[in-house]
Short mmCIF file of C-alpha atoms and ligand atoms in Angstrom, two decimals:
data_model
loop_
_atom_site.label_atom_id
_atom_site.label_comp_id
_atom_site.label_asym_id
_atom_site.label_seq_id
_atom_site.Cartn_x
_atom_site.Cartn_y
_atom_site.Cartn_z
CA MET A 34 -4.07 47.43 -46.76
CA ARG A 35 -3.58 43.33 -47.05
CA SER A 36 -1.68 42.41 -49.72
CA GLY A 37 -1.47 38.23 -49.12
CA PRO A 38 -4.52 35.78 -47.85
CA TYR A 39 -4.02 37.13 -44.22
CA ASN A 40 -3.03 39.98 -42.05
CA LEU A 41 0.30 39.55 -41.37
CA PHE A 42 1.11 41.88 -38.12
CA SER A 43 4.76 42.09 -39.79
CA GLU A 44 2.84 43.65 -42.55
CA HIS A 45 1.13 46.52 -39.97
CA LEU A 46 3.73 47.51 -38.46
CA LYS A 47 5.79 48.66 -41.81
CA GLN A 48 2.24 50.83 -42.59
CA ARG A 49 2.16 52.10 -38.72
CA PHE A 50 5.84 52.93 -38.64
CA GLY A 51 6.74 52.94 -42.21
CA GLN A 52 9.53 50.12 -41.93
CA ARG A 53 9.82 47.40 -39.84
CA VAL A 54 9.48 46.80 -36.73
CA HIS A 55 11.24 43.95 -34.73
CA LYS A 56 10.19 42.22 -31.67
CA ILE A 57 13.18 40.88 -28.82
CA SER A 58 12.27 38.79 -25.99
CA VAL A 59 12.56 40.40 -22.69
CA ASP A 60 13.10 38.09 -19.39
CA ALA A 61 11.89 39.95 -16.96
CA GLY A 62 12.20 37.43 -13.49
CA PHE A 63 9.27 37.01 -13.01
CA SER A 64 7.32 33.64 -12.35
CA CYS A 65 4.18 31.97 -12.86
CA PRO A 66 0.99 32.07 -10.72
CA ASN A 67 -0.47 28.89 -12.35
CA ARG A 68 3.22 27.26 -11.03
CA GLY A 69 3.05 28.12 -7.90
CA GLY A 70 4.98 31.55 -7.48
CA SER A 71 8.03 29.15 -8.18
CA ARG A 72 9.11 27.61 -12.07
CA ASN A 73 10.63 24.49 -10.31
CA ASN A 74 6.70 24.09 -10.40
CA PRO A 75 5.01 21.72 -13.83
CA GLY A 76 2.74 24.33 -14.06
CA CYS A 77 0.45 24.04 -18.24
CA ILE A 78 1.33 20.03 -18.94
CA PHE A 79 3.04 21.70 -21.69
CA CYS A 80 5.44 24.60 -19.49
CA GLY A 81 8.93 24.24 -20.41
CA GLY A 82 12.01 25.43 -18.55
CA GLU A 83 11.81 28.64 -19.21
CA GLY A 84 8.20 29.37 -19.50
CA SER A 85 5.63 29.64 -21.89
CA GLY A 86 8.00 28.47 -25.23
CA ALA A 87 10.71 31.42 -24.75
CA THR A 88 13.96 31.09 -25.53
CA GLY A 89 17.46 32.97 -26.33
CA ILE A 90 16.47 35.36 -23.51
CA ALA A 91 19.40 36.52 -21.73
CA ARG A 92 18.73 35.70 -18.93
CA GLY A 93 19.51 37.01 -15.32
CA ALA A 94 21.37 39.88 -17.37
CA SER A 95 19.11 43.64 -16.95
CA ILE A 96 16.65 44.66 -18.78
CA ARG A 97 17.99 47.25 -20.07
CA ALA A 98 21.37 44.54 -20.97
CA GLN A 99 19.57 42.59 -23.01
CA LEU A 100 17.48 44.77 -24.95
CA GLU A 101 20.55 46.81 -25.83
CA ASP A 102 22.11 43.18 -26.73
CA GLY A 103 18.56 42.00 -28.96
CA ARG A 104 19.01 45.65 -30.85
CA GLU A 105 22.56 44.82 -31.92
CA VAL A 106 21.60 41.65 -33.14
CA MET A 107 18.60 42.84 -35.10
CA ILE A 108 20.91 45.34 -36.17
CA ARG A 109 23.45 43.69 -37.37
CA LYS A 110 22.00 40.75 -39.22
CA TYR A 111 17.99 42.50 -40.39
CA LYS A 112 19.39 46.18 -40.71
CA ALA A 113 16.68 46.74 -37.92
CA LYS A 114 15.82 50.11 -36.86
CA ARG A 115 12.93 50.26 -34.65
CA PHE A 116 11.52 47.37 -31.79
CA LEU A 117 9.55 46.62 -29.35
CA ALA A 118 10.74 45.08 -25.80
CA TYR A 119 8.44 41.51 -25.51
CA PHE A 120 8.16 40.23 -22.11
CA GLN A 121 7.35 37.52 -22.66
CA SER A 122 8.92 34.99 -20.16
CA TYR A 123 6.10 32.88 -18.12
CA THR A 124 3.71 35.56 -17.01
CA ASN A 125 4.05 39.50 -17.27
CA THR A 126 2.02 41.17 -14.11
CA PHE A 127 2.93 38.52 -11.85
CA ALA A 128 3.97 41.39 -9.59
CA PRO A 129 3.66 44.20 -7.88
CA PRO A 130 2.02 47.37 -10.44
CA GLU A 131 5.21 49.38 -9.30
CA THR A 132 6.97 46.97 -10.29
CA LEU A 133 6.40 46.17 -13.13
CA ALA A 134 5.57 50.19 -13.50
CA ALA A 135 9.95 50.10 -13.24
CA CYS A 136 10.67 47.24 -16.21
CA PHE A 137 8.36 48.70 -18.31
CA ASP A 138 10.28 52.93 -17.84
CA GLU A 139 13.44 50.19 -18.33
CA ALA A 140 12.57 49.09 -21.19
CA LEU A 141 10.89 52.76 -23.03
CA ALA A 142 14.21 54.56 -22.42
CA VAL A 143 16.04 51.86 -24.79
CA PRO A 144 17.35 53.65 -28.04
CA ASP A 145 15.02 53.24 -29.75
CA VAL A 146 11.84 50.77 -28.28
CA ILE A 147 9.35 52.07 -29.85
CA GLY A 148 6.34 49.25 -27.93
CA LEU A 149 5.28 46.82 -25.77
CA ALA A 150 4.11 44.18 -26.12
CA VAL A 151 3.57 41.93 -22.18
CA ALA A 152 2.03 38.46 -22.47
CA THR A 153 -0.09 37.52 -18.93
CA ARG A 154 -2.12 34.99 -17.79
CA PRO A 155 -6.15 36.51 -17.96
CA ASP A 156 -6.12 35.62 -13.91
CA CYS A 157 -3.77 37.87 -13.25
CA LEU A 158 -5.01 41.35 -13.65
CA GLY A 159 -6.61 42.88 -11.47
CA GLU A 160 -7.43 46.69 -11.74
CA ALA A 161 -4.35 48.04 -10.45
CA THR A 162 -2.29 46.25 -12.54
CA PHE A 163 -4.44 47.23 -15.33
CA ASP A 164 -4.39 50.82 -14.79
CA LEU A 165 -1.33 50.11 -14.91
CA LEU A 166 -1.75 48.99 -18.63
CA GLU A 167 -4.21 51.68 -19.46
CA ARG A 168 -1.58 54.46 -19.08
CA CYS A 169 1.23 52.47 -20.68
CA HIS A 170 -1.37 51.72 -23.81
CA HIS A 171 -1.96 56.54 -23.93
CA ARG A 172 2.18 56.61 -23.20
CA THR A 173 3.71 53.86 -26.09
CA TYR A 174 2.48 51.33 -28.29
CA PHE A 175 0.92 48.57 -27.04
CA TRP A 176 -0.53 45.28 -26.76
CA LEU A 177 -1.91 43.05 -24.14
CA GLU A 178 -1.42 39.31 -24.80
CA LEU A 179 -2.94 37.20 -22.48
CA GLY A 180 -3.06 33.04 -22.66
CA LEU A 181 -6.44 31.43 -23.78
CA GLN A 182 -5.19 28.70 -25.29
CA SER A 183 -8.41 27.10 -26.13
CA ILE A 184 -12.41 27.94 -25.35
CA HIS A 185 -13.13 24.97 -24.30
CA ASP A 186 -12.90 24.17 -20.32
CA ARG A 187 -12.56 20.69 -20.87
CA THR A 188 -9.47 21.43 -22.52
CA LEU A 189 -8.42 24.14 -19.98
CA ARG A 190 -9.04 21.14 -16.82
CA LEU A 191 -7.32 18.67 -18.73
CA ILE A 192 -3.64 21.32 -19.62
CA ARG A 193 -3.96 22.25 -16.52
CA ARG A 194 -3.91 26.13 -17.74
CA GLY A 195 -6.14 26.19 -13.73
CA HIS A 196 -8.16 29.46 -15.38
CA ASP A 197 -11.36 28.73 -17.22
CA TYR A 198 -13.17 30.64 -20.26
CA ALA A 199 -14.93 33.24 -17.88
CA ALA A 200 -12.16 34.25 -16.82
CA PHE A 201 -10.11 34.66 -20.02
CA LEU A 202 -13.87 36.87 -21.43
CA ARG A 203 -13.82 39.09 -17.72
CA ALA A 204 -9.40 39.78 -18.56
CA PHE A 205 -10.40 40.41 -22.12
CA HIS A 206 -13.93 42.87 -21.99
CA ALA A 207 -12.07 44.78 -18.57
CA ALA A 208 -8.80 44.97 -21.13
CA LYS A 209 -11.44 46.33 -23.74
CA ALA A 210 -13.36 49.37 -22.04
CA ARG A 211 -9.97 50.27 -21.15
CA GLY A 212 -9.60 50.52 -24.59
CA LEU A 213 -6.03 47.83 -24.70
CA ARG A 214 -5.15 46.22 -27.88
CA VAL A 215 -5.39 42.94 -27.07
CA CYS A 216 -3.63 39.85 -28.86
CA VAL A 217 -4.53 36.08 -28.14
CA HIS A 218 -2.46 32.95 -28.27
CA VAL A 219 -4.63 30.03 -28.62
CA ILE A 220 -2.42 26.31 -29.43
CA LEU A 221 -3.83 23.65 -31.80
CA GLY A 222 -3.28 19.68 -31.45
CA LEU A 223 -4.24 20.33 -27.63
CA PRO A 224 -5.08 16.65 -25.94
CA GLY A 225 -8.48 16.35 -26.62
CA GLU A 226 -10.20 18.65 -29.17
CA GLY A 227 -10.50 17.61 -32.26
CA ARG A 228 -11.32 20.12 -35.71
CA GLU A 229 -15.23 20.95 -34.23
CA GLU A 230 -13.89 22.25 -31.19
CA MET A 231 -10.61 24.35 -32.15
CA LEU A 232 -12.66 26.10 -35.05
CA ALA A 233 -15.06 26.44 -32.49
CA THR A 234 -12.06 28.56 -30.28
CA ALA A 235 -11.99 30.21 -34.50
CA ALA A 236 -15.10 31.29 -34.12
CA GLU A 237 -15.19 32.40 -30.77
CA MET A 238 -11.80 34.94 -31.87
CA ALA A 239 -13.42 36.26 -34.21
CA ARG A 240 -16.99 36.88 -32.58
CA LEU A 241 -14.94 39.09 -29.79
CA GLN A 242 -12.97 40.29 -32.74
CA VAL A 243 -9.34 39.95 -31.51
CA ASP A 244 -7.69 42.10 -32.09
CA GLY A 245 -3.82 39.85 -32.64
CA ILE A 246 -4.27 36.45 -32.69
CA LYS A 247 -1.01 33.77 -32.32
CA ILE A 248 -1.87 30.02 -33.50
CA HIS A 249 0.45 28.38 -32.04
CA LEU A 250 1.03 24.15 -33.07
CA LEU A 251 1.19 21.81 -29.64
CA HIS A 252 4.45 21.73 -28.86
CA VAL A 253 6.17 18.36 -26.83
CA LEU A 254 9.19 20.05 -24.90
CA GLU A 255 11.69 17.76 -22.75
CA GLY A 256 10.61 17.56 -19.04
CA THR A 257 6.67 18.42 -19.37
CA GLU A 258 3.91 16.38 -18.17
CA LEU A 259 3.37 16.30 -21.85
CA ALA A 260 6.34 14.60 -22.62
CA ARG A 261 5.22 12.03 -19.84
CA MET A 262 1.73 11.45 -22.37
CA TYR A 263 3.12 11.58 -24.98
CA ARG A 264 5.36 9.40 -24.47
CA THR A 265 2.87 6.23 -22.99
CA GLY A 266 0.66 7.25 -25.92
CA GLU A 267 -2.19 8.98 -24.53
CA VAL A 268 -2.00 12.10 -26.30
CA ARG A 269 -1.00 12.28 -30.36
CA ILE A 270 0.33 15.02 -32.53
CA LEU A 271 -0.80 16.61 -35.28
CA GLU A 272 0.23 15.63 -38.56
CA ARG A 273 2.07 18.15 -40.32
CA ASP A 274 -0.50 19.01 -43.77
CA GLU A 275 -2.85 18.58 -40.86
CA TYR A 276 -1.91 21.05 -39.14
CA ILE A 277 -1.17 23.30 -42.16
CA ARG A 278 -4.97 22.16 -42.94
CA LEU A 279 -5.75 22.67 -39.38
CA ALA A 280 -4.36 26.87 -39.43
CA VAL A 281 -5.82 27.78 -43.17
CA ASP A 282 -9.72 26.30 -41.72
CA PHE A 283 -8.78 28.01 -38.07
CA VAL A 284 -7.52 31.86 -40.36
CA GLU A 285 -10.35 31.59 -42.70
CA ARG A 286 -12.59 31.42 -39.79
CA LEU A 287 -11.07 34.40 -37.69
CA HIS A 288 -12.77 38.12 -38.52
CA PRO A 289 -11.06 40.35 -41.42
CA ALA A 290 -9.18 42.71 -38.94
CA THR A 291 -7.85 40.36 -36.51
CA LEU A 292 -4.02 41.06 -37.26
CA ILE A 293 -2.33 37.55 -37.77
CA GLN A 294 1.06 37.43 -35.22
CA ARG A 295 1.87 33.71 -35.52
CA LEU A 296 0.76 30.98 -37.46
CA THR A 297 3.14 27.97 -35.99
CA GLY A 298 5.70 27.74 -32.94
CA ASP A 299 9.14 27.43 -32.70
CA GLY A 300 9.74 25.08 -29.20
CA PRO A 301 13.36 25.06 -28.82
CA ARG A 302 15.75 22.65 -30.91
CA GLU A 303 17.76 20.90 -28.32
CA LEU A 304 14.50 19.83 -26.13
CA LEU A 305 11.72 19.53 -28.53
CA LEU A 306 11.23 15.82 -28.64
CA ALA A 307 7.49 17.13 -31.40
CA PRO A 308 6.50 17.41 -33.95
CA ARG A 309 10.24 18.09 -35.26
CA TRP A 310 8.58 18.75 -38.35
CA SER A 311 7.86 21.71 -37.15
CA LEU A 312 11.30 23.48 -36.88
CA ASP A 313 11.25 23.62 -40.72
CA LYS A 314 9.22 27.26 -39.68
CA TRP A 315 9.46 28.10 -43.18
CA GLU A 316 8.20 25.94 -44.79
CA ILE A 317 5.63 24.80 -42.76
CA LEU A 318 4.45 28.69 -43.07
CA ASN A 319 5.23 28.51 -47.60
CA ALA A 320 2.82 25.50 -47.65
CA ILE A 321 0.14 27.11 -45.17
CA ASN A 322 0.48 30.26 -48.27
CA GLU A 323 0.45 27.83 -50.97
CA THR A 324 -3.03 25.78 -49.16
CA PHE A 325 -5.40 29.45 -49.79
CA ARG A 326 -3.93 30.30 -52.23
CA ARG A 327 -4.10 26.22 -54.18
CA ARG A 328 -7.90 26.99 -51.97
CA GLY A 329 -8.44 30.14 -52.77
CA SER A 330 -9.54 31.45 -49.82
CA TYR A 331 -8.97 34.15 -47.22
CA GLN A 332 -9.22 35.39 -43.36
CA GLY A 333 -12.77 36.02 -42.33
CA GLN A 334 -14.49 33.89 -45.74
CA LEU A 335 -15.64 31.53 -43.18
CA CYS A 336 -16.12 34.61 -40.55
CA GLY A 337 -19.84 34.29 -39.41
CA PHE A 338 -20.03 37.55 -37.73
S1 SF4 B 467 0.58 30.45 -17.50
FE1 SF4 B 467 2.74 30.28 -19.30
S2 SF4 B 467 4.22 29.87 -17.40
FE2 SF4 B 467 2.39 29.79 -16.11
S3 SF4 B 467 2.39 27.92 -16.20
FE3 SF4 B 467 1.29 27.96 -18.05
S4 SF4 B 467 2.39 28.22 -20.24
FE4 SF4 B 467 3.82 28.49 -18.67
#
């Protein structure tokens, strides 16, 4: 049951587990095929040195140690009792299935970890890896997080994504055929995209009835190709009010059942060139909620499916 204008993932977790469930980010030490298997190659134009925005993770520590540290902090801060291990950094299926299985086992052995979220790319999921993920799905509360960013191949080429939309569809349908919950990552404000292109991505996510979605805002991080493009004026970054309107437009077009896992982004303060206004995440979320209230609208209101 939805209490606000959209389906918040945190609310869903509370209803399902009878209490709040907190995600703890993990860096399992993988790289990314789009960086040629090395963390030193550039990859996507926005990819920071830490791989898709993972920050605050105790790099080099064991998975168990990272989760225990995160658990302690969250118990202190929020009196948290239940946790999801979130394999966030880089591409978390970029290893042989036996290696992945050992990582997931290590995470699930940590007290109070009640599930897994595994973030990856659509082109890094072979049959044996899907077999493993399906076993995880039957064993625990499991989410596969698929990075897509945009449904438009022109954009995917421009951001050097290294896969096309067809590759995403193959991975998505293979995951759904195995019964997996899939959360899709998209970015608003990608170079070359206007409102119509972004909202076409929302409509397509509605058609696919994705289980979850993370809506990110394009961040320019120091040291990336995007930073160079930003400095030479090749890309324009969304203004605050523009983003708020777009985020609401986007959610209005999603399927009513999709769980919203993220509605904005929070890039690392010390590396974030633009937009600096995004650092005040709560202010942005409040403005998004206020826009829904003013419009009297809600998730799915303009969903065509
Ligand atoms: S897929 Fe993720 S980790 Fe790989 S290059 Fe792109 S943003 Fe970086």
